[in-house]
PQR file with spaces between the fields and no chain letter, atoms N, CA, C, O and H, PARSE charges and radii, in Angstrom:
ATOM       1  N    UNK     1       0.803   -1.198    0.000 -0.4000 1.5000
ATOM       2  CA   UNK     1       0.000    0.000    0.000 -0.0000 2.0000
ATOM       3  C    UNK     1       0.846    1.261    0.000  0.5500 1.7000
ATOM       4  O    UNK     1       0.230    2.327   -0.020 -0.5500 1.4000
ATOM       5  N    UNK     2       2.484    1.294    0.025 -0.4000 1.5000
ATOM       6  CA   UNK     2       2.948    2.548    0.244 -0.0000 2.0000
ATOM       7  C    UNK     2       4.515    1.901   -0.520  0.5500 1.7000
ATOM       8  O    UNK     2       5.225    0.902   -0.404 -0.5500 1.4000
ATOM       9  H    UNK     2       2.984    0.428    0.041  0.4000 1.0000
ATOM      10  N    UNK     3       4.502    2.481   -0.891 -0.4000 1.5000
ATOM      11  CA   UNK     3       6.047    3.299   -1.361 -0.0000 2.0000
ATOM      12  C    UNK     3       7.198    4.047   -1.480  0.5500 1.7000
ATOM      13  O    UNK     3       7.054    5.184   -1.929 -0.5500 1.4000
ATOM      14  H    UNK     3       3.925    3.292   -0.986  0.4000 1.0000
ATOM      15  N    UNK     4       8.065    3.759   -1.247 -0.4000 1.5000
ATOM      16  CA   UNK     4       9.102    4.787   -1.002 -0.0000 2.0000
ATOM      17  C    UNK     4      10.077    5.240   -2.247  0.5500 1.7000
ATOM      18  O    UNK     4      10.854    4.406   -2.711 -0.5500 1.4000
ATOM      19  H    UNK     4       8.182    2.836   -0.882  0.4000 1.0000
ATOM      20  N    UNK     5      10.032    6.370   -2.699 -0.4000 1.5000
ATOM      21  CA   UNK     5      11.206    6.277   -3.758 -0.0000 2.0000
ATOM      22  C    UNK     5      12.300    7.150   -3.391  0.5500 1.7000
ATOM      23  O    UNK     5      12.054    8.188   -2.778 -0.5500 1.4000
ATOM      24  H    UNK     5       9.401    7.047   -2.323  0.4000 1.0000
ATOM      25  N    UNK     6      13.419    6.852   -3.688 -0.4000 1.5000
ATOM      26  CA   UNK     6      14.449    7.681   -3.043 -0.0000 2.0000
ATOM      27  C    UNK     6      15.818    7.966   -4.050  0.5500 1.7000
ATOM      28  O    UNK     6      16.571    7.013   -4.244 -0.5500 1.4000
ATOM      29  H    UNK     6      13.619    6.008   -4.186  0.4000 1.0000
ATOM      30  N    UNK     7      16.045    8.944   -4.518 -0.4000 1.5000
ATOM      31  CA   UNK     7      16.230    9.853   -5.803 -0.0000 2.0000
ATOM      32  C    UNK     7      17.977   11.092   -5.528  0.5500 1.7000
ATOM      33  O    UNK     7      18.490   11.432   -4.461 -0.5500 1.4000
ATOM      34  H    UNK     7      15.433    9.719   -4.360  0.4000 1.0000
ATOM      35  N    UNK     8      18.308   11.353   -6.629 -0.4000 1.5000
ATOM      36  CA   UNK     8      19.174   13.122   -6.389 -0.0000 2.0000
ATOM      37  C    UNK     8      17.999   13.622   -7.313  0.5500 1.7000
ATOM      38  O    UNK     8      17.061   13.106   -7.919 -0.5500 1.4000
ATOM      39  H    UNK     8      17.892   11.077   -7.495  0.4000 1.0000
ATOM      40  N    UNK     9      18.546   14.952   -7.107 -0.4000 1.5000
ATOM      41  CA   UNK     9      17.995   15.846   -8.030 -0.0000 2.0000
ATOM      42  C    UNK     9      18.636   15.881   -9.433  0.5500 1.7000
ATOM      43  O    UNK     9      19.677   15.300   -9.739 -0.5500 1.4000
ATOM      44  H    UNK     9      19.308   15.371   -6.614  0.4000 1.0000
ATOM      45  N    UNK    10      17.994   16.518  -10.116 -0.4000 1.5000
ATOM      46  CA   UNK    10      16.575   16.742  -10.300 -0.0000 2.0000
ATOM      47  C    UNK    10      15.600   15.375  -10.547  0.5500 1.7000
ATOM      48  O    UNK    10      14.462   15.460  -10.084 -0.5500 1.4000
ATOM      49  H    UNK    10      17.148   16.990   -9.868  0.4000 1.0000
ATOM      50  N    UNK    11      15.917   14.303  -11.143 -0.4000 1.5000
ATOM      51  CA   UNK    11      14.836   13.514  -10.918 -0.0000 2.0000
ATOM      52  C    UNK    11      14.147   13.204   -9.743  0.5500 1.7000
ATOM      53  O    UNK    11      13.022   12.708   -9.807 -0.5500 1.4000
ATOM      54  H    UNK    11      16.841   14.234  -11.519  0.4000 1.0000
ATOM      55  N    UNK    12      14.717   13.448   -8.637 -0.4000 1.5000
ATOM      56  CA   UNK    12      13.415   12.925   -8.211 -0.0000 2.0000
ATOM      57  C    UNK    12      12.599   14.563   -7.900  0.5500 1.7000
ATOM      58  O    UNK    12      11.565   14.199   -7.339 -0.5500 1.4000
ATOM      59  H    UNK    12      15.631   13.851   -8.585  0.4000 1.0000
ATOM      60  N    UNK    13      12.553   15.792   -7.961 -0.4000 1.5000
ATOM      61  CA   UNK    13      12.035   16.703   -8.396 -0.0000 2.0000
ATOM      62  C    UNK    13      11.209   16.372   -9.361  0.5500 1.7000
ATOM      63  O    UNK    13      10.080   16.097   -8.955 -0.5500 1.4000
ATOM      64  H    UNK    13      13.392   16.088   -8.417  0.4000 1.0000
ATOM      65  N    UNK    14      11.361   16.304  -10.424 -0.4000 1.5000
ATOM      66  CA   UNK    14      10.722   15.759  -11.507 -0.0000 2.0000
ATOM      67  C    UNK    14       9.627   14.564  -11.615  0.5500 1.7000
ATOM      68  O    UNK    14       8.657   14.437  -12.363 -0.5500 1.4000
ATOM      69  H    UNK    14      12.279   16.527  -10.753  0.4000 1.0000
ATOM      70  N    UNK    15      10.143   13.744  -10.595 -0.4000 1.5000
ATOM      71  CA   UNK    15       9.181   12.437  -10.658 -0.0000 2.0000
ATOM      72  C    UNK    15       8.281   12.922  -10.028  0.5500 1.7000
ATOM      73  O    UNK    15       7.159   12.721  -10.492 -0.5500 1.4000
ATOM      74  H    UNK    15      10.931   13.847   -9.987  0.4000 1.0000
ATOM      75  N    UNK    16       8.391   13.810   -8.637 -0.4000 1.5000
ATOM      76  CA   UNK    16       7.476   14.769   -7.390 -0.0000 2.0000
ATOM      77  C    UNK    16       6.776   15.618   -8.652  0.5500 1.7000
ATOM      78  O    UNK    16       5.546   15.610   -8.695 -0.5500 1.4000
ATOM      79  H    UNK    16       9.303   13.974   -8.260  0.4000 1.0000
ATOM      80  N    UNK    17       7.180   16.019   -9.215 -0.4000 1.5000
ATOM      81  CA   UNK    17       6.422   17.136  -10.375 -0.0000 2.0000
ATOM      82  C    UNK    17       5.436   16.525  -10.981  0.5500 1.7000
ATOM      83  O    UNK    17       4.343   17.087  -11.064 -0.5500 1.4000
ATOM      84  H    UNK    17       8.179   16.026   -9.181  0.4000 1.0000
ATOM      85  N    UNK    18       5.702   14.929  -11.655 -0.4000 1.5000
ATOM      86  CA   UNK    18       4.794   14.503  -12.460 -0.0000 2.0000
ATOM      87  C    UNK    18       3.688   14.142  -11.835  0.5500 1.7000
ATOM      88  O    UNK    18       2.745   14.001  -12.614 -0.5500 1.4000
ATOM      89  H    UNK    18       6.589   14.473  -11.588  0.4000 1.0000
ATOM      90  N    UNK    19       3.503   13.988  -10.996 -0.4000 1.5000
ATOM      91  CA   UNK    19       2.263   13.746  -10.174 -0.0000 2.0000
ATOM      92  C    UNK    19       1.150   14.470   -9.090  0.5500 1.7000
ATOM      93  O    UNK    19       0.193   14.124   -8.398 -0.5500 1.4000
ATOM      94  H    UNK    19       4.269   14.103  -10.363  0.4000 1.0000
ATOM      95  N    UNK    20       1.994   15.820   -9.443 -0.4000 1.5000
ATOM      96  CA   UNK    20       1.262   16.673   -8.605 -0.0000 2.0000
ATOM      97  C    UNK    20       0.973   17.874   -9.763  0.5500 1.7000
ATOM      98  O    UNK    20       1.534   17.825  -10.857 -0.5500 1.4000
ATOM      99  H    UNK    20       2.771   16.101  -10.005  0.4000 1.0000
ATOM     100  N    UNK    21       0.129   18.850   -9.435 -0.4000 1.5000
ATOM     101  CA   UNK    21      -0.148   20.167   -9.978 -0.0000 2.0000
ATOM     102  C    UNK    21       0.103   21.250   -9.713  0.5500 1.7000
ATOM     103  O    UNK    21      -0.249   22.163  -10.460 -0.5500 1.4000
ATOM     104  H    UNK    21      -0.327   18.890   -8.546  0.4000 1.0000
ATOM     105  N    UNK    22       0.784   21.474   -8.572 -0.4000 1.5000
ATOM     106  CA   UNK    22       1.654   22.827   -8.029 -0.0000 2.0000
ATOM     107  C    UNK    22       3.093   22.275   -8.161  0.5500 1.7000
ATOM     108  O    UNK    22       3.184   21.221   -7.531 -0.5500 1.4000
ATOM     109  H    UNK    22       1.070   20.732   -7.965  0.4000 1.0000
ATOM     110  N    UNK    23       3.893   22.522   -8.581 -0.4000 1.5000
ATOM     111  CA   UNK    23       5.237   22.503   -9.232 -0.0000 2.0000
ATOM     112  C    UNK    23       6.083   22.903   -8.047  0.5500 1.7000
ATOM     113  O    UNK    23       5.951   23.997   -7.499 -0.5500 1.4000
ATOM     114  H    UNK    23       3.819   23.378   -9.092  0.4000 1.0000
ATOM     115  N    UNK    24       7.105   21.832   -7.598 -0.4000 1.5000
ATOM     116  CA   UNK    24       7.959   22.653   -6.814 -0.0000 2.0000
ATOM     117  C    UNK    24       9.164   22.790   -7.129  0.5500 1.7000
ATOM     118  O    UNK    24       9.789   21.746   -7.315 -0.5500 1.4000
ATOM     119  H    UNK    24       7.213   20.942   -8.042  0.4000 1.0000
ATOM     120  N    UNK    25       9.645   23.661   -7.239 -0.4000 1.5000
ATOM     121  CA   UNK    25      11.171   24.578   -8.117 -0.0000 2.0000
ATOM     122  C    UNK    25      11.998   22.905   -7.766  0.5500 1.7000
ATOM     123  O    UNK    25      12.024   22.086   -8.684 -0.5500 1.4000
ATOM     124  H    UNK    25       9.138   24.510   -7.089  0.4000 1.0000
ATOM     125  N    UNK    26      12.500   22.620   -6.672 -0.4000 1.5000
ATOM     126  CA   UNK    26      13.410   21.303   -6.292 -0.0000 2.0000
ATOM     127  C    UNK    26      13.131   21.427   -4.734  0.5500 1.7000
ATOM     128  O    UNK    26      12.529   22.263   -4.060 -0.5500 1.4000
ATOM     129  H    UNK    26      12.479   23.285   -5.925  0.4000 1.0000
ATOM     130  N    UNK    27      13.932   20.054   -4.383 -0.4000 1.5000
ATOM     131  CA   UNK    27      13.661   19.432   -3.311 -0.0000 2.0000
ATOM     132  C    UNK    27      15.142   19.205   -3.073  0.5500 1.7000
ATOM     133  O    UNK    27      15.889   18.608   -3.849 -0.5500 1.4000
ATOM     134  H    UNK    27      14.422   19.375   -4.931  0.4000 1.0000
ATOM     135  N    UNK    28      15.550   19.857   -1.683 -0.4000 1.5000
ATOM     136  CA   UNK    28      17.143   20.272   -1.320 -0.0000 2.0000
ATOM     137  C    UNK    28      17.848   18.932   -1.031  0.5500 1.7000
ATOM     138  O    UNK    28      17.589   17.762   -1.313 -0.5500 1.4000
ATOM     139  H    UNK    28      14.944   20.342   -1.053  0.4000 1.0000
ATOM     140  N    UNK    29      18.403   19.278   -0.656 -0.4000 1.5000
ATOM     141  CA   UNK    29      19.577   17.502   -0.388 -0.0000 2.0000
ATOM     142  C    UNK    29      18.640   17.253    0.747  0.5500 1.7000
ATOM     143  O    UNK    29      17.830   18.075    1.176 -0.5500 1.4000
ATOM     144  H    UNK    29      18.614   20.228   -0.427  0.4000 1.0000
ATOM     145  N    UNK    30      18.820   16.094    1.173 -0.4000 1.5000
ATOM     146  CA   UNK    30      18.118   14.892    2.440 -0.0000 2.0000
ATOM     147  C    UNK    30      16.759   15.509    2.382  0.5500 1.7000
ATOM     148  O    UNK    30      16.373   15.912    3.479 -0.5500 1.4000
ATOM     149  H    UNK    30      19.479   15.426    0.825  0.4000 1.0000
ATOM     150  N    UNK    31      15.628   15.754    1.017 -0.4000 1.5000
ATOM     151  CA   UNK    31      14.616   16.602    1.399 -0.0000 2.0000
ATOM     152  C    UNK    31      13.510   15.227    1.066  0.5500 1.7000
ATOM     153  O    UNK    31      13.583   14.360    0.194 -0.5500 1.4000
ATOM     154  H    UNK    31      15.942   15.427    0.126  0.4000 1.0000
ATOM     155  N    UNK    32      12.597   15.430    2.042 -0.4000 1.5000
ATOM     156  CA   UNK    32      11.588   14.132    1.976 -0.0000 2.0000
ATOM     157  C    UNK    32      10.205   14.896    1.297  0.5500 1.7000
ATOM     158  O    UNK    32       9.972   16.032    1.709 -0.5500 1.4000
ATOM     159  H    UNK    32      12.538   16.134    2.750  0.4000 1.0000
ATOM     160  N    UNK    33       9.199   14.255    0.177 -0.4000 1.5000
ATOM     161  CA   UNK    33       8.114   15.211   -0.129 -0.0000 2.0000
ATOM     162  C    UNK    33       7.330   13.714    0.231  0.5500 1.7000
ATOM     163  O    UNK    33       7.785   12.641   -0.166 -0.5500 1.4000
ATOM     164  H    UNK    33       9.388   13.332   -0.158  0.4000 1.0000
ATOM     165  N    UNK    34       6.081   13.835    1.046 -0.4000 1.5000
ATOM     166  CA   UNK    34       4.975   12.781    1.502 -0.0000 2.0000
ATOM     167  C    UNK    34       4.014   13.126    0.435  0.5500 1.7000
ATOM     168  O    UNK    34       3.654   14.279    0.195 -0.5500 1.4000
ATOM     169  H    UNK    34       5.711   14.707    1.368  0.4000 1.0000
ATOM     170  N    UNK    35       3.568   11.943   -0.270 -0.4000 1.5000
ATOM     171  CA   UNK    35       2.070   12.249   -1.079 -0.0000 2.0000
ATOM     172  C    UNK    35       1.089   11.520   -0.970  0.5500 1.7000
ATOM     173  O    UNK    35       0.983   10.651   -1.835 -0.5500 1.4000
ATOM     174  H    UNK    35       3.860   11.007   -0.075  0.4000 1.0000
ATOM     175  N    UNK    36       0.296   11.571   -0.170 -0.4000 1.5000
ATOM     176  CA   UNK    36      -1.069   10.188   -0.559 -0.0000 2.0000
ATOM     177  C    UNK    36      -1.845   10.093   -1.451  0.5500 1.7000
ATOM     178  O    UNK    36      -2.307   11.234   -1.485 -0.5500 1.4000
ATOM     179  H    UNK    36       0.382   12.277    0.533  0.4000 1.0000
ATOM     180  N    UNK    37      -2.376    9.490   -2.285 -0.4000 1.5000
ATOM     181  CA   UNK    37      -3.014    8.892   -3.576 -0.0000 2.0000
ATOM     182  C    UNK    37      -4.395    8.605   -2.972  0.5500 1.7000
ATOM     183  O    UNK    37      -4.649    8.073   -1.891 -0.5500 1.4000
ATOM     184  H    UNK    37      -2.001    8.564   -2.258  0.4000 1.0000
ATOM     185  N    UNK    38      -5.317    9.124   -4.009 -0.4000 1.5000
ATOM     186  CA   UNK    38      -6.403    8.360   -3.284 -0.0000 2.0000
ATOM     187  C    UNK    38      -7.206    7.472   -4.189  0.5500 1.7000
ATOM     188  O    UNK    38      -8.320    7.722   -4.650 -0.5500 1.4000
ATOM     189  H    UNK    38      -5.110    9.556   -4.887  0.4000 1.0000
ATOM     190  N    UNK    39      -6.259    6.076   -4.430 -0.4000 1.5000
ATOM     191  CA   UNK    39      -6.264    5.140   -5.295 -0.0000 2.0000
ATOM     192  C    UNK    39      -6.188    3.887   -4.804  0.5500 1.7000
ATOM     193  O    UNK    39      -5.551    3.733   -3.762 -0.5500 1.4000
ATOM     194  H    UNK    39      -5.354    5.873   -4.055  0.4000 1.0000
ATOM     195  N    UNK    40      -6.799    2.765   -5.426 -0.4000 1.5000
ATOM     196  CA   UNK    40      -5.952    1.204   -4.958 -0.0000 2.0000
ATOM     197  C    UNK    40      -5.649    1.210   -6.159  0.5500 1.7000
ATOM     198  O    UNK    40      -5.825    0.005   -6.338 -0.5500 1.4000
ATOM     199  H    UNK    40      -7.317    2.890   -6.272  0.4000 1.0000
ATOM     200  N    UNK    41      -5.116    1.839   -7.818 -0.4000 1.5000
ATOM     201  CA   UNK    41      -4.492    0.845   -8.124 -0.0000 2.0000
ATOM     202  C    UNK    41      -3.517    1.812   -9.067  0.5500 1.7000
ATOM     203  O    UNK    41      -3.931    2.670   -9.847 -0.5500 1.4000
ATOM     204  H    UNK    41      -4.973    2.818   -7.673  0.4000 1.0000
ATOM     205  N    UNK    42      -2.187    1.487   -8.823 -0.4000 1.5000
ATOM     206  CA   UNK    42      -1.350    2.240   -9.413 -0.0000 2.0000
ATOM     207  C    UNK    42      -1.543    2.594  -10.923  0.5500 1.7000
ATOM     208  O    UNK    42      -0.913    3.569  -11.332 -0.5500 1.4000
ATOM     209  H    UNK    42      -1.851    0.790   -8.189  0.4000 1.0000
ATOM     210  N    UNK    43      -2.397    1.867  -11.858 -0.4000 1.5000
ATOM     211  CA   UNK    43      -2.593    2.182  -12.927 -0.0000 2.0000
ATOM     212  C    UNK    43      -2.837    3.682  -13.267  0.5500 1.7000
ATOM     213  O    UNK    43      -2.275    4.348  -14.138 -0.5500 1.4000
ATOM     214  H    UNK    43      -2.909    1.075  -11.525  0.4000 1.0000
ATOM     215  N    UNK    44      -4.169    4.210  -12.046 -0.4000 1.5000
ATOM     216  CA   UNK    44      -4.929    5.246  -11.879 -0.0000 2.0000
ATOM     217  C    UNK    44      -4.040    6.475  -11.540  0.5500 1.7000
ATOM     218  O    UNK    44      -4.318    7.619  -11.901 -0.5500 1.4000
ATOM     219  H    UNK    44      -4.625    3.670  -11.339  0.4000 1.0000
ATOM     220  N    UNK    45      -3.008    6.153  -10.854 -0.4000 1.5000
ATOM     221  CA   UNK    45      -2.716    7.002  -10.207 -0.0000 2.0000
ATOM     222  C    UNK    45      -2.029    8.983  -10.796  0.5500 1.7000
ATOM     223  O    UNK    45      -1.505    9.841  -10.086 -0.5500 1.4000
ATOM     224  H    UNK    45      -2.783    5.224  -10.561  0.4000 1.0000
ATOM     225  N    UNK    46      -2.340    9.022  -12.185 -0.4000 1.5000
ATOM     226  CA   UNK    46      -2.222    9.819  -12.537 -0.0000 2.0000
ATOM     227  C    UNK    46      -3.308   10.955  -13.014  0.5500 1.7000
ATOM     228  O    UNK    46      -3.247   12.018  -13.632 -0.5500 1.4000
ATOM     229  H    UNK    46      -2.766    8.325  -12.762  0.4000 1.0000
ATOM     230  N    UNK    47      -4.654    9.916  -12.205 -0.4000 1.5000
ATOM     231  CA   UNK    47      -5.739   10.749  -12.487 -0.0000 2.0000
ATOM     232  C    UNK    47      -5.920   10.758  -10.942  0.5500 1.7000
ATOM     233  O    UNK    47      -6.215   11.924  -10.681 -0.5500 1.4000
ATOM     234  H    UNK    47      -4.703    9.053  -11.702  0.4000 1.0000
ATOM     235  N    UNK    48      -5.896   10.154   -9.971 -0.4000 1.5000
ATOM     236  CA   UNK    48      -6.284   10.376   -8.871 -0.0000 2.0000
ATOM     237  C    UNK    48      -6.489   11.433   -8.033  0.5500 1.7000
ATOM     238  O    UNK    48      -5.614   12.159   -8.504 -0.5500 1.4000
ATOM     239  H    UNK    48      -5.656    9.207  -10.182  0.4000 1.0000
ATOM     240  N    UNK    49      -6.999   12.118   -7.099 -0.4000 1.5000
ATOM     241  CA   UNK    49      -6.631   12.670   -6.378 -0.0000 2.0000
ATOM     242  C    UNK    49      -5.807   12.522   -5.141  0.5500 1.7000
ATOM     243  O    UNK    49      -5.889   11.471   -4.506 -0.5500 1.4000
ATOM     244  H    UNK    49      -7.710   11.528   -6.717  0.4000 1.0000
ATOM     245  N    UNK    50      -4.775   13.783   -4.623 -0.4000 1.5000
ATOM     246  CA   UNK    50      -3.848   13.359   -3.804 -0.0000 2.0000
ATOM     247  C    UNK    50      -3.860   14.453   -2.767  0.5500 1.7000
ATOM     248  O    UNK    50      -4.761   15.291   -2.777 -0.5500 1.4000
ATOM     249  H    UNK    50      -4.708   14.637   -5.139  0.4000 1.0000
ATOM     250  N    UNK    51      -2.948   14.476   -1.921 -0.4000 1.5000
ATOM     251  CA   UNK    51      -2.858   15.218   -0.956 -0.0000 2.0000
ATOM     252  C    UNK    51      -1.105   15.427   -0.356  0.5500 1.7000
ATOM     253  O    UNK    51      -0.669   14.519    0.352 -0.5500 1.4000
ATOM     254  H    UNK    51      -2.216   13.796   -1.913  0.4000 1.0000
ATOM     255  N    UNK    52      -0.215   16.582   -0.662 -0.4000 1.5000
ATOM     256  CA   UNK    52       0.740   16.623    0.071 -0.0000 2.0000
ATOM     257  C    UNK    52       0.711   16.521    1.327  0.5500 1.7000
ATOM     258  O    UNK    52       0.026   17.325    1.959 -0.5500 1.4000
ATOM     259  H    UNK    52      -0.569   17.320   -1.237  0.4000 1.0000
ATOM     260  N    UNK    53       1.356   15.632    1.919 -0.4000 1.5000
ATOM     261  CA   UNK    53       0.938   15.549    3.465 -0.0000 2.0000
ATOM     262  C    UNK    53       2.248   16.650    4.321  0.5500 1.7000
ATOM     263  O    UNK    53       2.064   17.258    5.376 -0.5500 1.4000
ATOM     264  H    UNK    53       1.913   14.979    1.406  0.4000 1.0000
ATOM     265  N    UNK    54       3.676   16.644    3.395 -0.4000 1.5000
ATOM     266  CA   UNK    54       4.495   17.118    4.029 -0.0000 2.0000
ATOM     267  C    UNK    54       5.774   17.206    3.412  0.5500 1.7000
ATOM     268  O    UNK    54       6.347   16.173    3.063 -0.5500 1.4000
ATOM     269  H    UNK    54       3.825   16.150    2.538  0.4000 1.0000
ATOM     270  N    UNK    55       6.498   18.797    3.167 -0.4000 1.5000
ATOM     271  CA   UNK    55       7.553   18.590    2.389 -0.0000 2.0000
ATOM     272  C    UNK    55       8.565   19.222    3.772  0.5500 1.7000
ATOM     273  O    UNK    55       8.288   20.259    4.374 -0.5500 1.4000
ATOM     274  H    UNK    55       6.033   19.636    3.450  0.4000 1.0000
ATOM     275  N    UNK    56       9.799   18.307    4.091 -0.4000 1.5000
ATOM     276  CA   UNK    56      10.370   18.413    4.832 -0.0000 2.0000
ATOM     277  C    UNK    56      11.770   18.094    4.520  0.5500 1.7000
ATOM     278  O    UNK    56      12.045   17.171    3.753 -0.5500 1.4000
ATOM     279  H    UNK    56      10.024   17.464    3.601  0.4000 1.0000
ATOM     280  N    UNK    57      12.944   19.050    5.259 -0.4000 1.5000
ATOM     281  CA   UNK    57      14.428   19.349    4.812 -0.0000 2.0000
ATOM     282  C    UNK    57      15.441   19.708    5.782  0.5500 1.7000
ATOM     283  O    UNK    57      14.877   20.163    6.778 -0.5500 1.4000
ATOM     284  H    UNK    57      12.721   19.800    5.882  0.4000 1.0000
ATOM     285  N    UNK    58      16.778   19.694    5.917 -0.4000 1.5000
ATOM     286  CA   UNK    58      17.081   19.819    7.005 -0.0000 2.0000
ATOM     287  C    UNK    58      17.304   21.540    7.527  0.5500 1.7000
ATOM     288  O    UNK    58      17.297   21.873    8.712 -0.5500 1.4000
ATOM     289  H    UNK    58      17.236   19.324    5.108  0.4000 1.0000
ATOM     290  N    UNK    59      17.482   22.439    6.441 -0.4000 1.5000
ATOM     291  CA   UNK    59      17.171   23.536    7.110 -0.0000 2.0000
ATOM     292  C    UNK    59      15.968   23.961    7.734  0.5500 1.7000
ATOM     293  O    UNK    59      15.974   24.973    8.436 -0.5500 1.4000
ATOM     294  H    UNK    59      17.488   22.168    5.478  0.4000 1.0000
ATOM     295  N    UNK    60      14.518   23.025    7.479 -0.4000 1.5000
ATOM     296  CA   UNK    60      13.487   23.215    7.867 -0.0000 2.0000
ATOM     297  C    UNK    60      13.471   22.890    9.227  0.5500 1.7000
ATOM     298  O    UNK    60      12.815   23.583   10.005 -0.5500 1.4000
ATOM     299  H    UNK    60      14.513   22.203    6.909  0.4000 1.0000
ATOM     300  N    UNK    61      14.188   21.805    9.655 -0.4000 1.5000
ATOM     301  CA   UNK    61      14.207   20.837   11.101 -0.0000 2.0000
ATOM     302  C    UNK    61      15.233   22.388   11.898  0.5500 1.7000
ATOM     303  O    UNK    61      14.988   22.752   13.048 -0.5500 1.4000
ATOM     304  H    UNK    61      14.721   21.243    9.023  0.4000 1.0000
ATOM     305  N    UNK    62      16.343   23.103   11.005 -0.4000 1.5000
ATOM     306  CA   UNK    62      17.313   23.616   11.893 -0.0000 2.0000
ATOM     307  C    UNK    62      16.348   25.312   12.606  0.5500 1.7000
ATOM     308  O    UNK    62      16.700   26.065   13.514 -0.5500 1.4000
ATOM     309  H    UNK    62      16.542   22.808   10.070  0.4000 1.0000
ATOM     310  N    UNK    63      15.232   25.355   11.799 -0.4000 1.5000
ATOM     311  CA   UNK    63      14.445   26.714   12.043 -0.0000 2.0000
ATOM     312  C    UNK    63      13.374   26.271   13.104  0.5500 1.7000
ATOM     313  O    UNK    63      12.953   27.048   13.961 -0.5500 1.4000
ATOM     314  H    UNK    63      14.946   24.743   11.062  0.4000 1.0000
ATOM     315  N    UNK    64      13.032   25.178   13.005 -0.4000 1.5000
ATOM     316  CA   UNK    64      12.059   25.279   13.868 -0.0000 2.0000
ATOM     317  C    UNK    64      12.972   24.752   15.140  0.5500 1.7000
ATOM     318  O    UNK    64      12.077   24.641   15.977 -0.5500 1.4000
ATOM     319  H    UNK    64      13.374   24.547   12.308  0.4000 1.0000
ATOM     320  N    UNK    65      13.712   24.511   15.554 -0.4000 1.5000
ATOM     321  CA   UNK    65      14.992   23.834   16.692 -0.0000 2.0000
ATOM     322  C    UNK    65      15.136   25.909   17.051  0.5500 1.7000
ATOM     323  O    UNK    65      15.217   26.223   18.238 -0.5500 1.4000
ATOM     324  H    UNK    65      14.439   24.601   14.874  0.4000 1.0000
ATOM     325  N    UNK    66      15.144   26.581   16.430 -0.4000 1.5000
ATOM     326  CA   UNK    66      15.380   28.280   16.658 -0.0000 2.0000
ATOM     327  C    UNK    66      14.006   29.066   17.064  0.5500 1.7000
ATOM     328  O    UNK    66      14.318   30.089   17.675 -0.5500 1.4000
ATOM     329  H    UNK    66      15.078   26.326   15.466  0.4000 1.0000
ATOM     330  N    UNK    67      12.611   28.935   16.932 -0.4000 1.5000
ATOM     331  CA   UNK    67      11.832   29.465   16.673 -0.0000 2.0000
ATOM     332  C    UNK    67      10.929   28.938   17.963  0.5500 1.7000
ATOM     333  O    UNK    67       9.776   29.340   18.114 -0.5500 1.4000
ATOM     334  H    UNK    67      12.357   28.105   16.436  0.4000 1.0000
């Protein structure tokens, strides 16, 4: 039911791009993007609807450790 893919840039930017509709410029070194599908079958999954659950990085972890 879940998947992990794990990438450099730009592909895996790119692969994150093809499946979503807000475009994100790139995804920094050690940067994780969460997506849920709301599919059972991978065929679909380019019509599906989805949901970013969470794009997370390590300058993101070092700001909120400050804030």
């Amino acid at each position: 039911q879940s998947v992990m893919v794990v990438g450099h840039d730009p592909a895996l930017t790119n692969f994150v791009n093809n499946f979503t509709k807000i475009p994100i410029d790139y995804i920094p070194t050690s940067g994780v993007v969460c997506i849920e599908f709301e599919t059972d079958n991978w065929d679909t999954i380019h019509n599906s609807e989805y949901t970013i659950k969470y794009m997370m990085y390590p300058k993101l972890l070092s700001r909120a450790k400050t804030t």
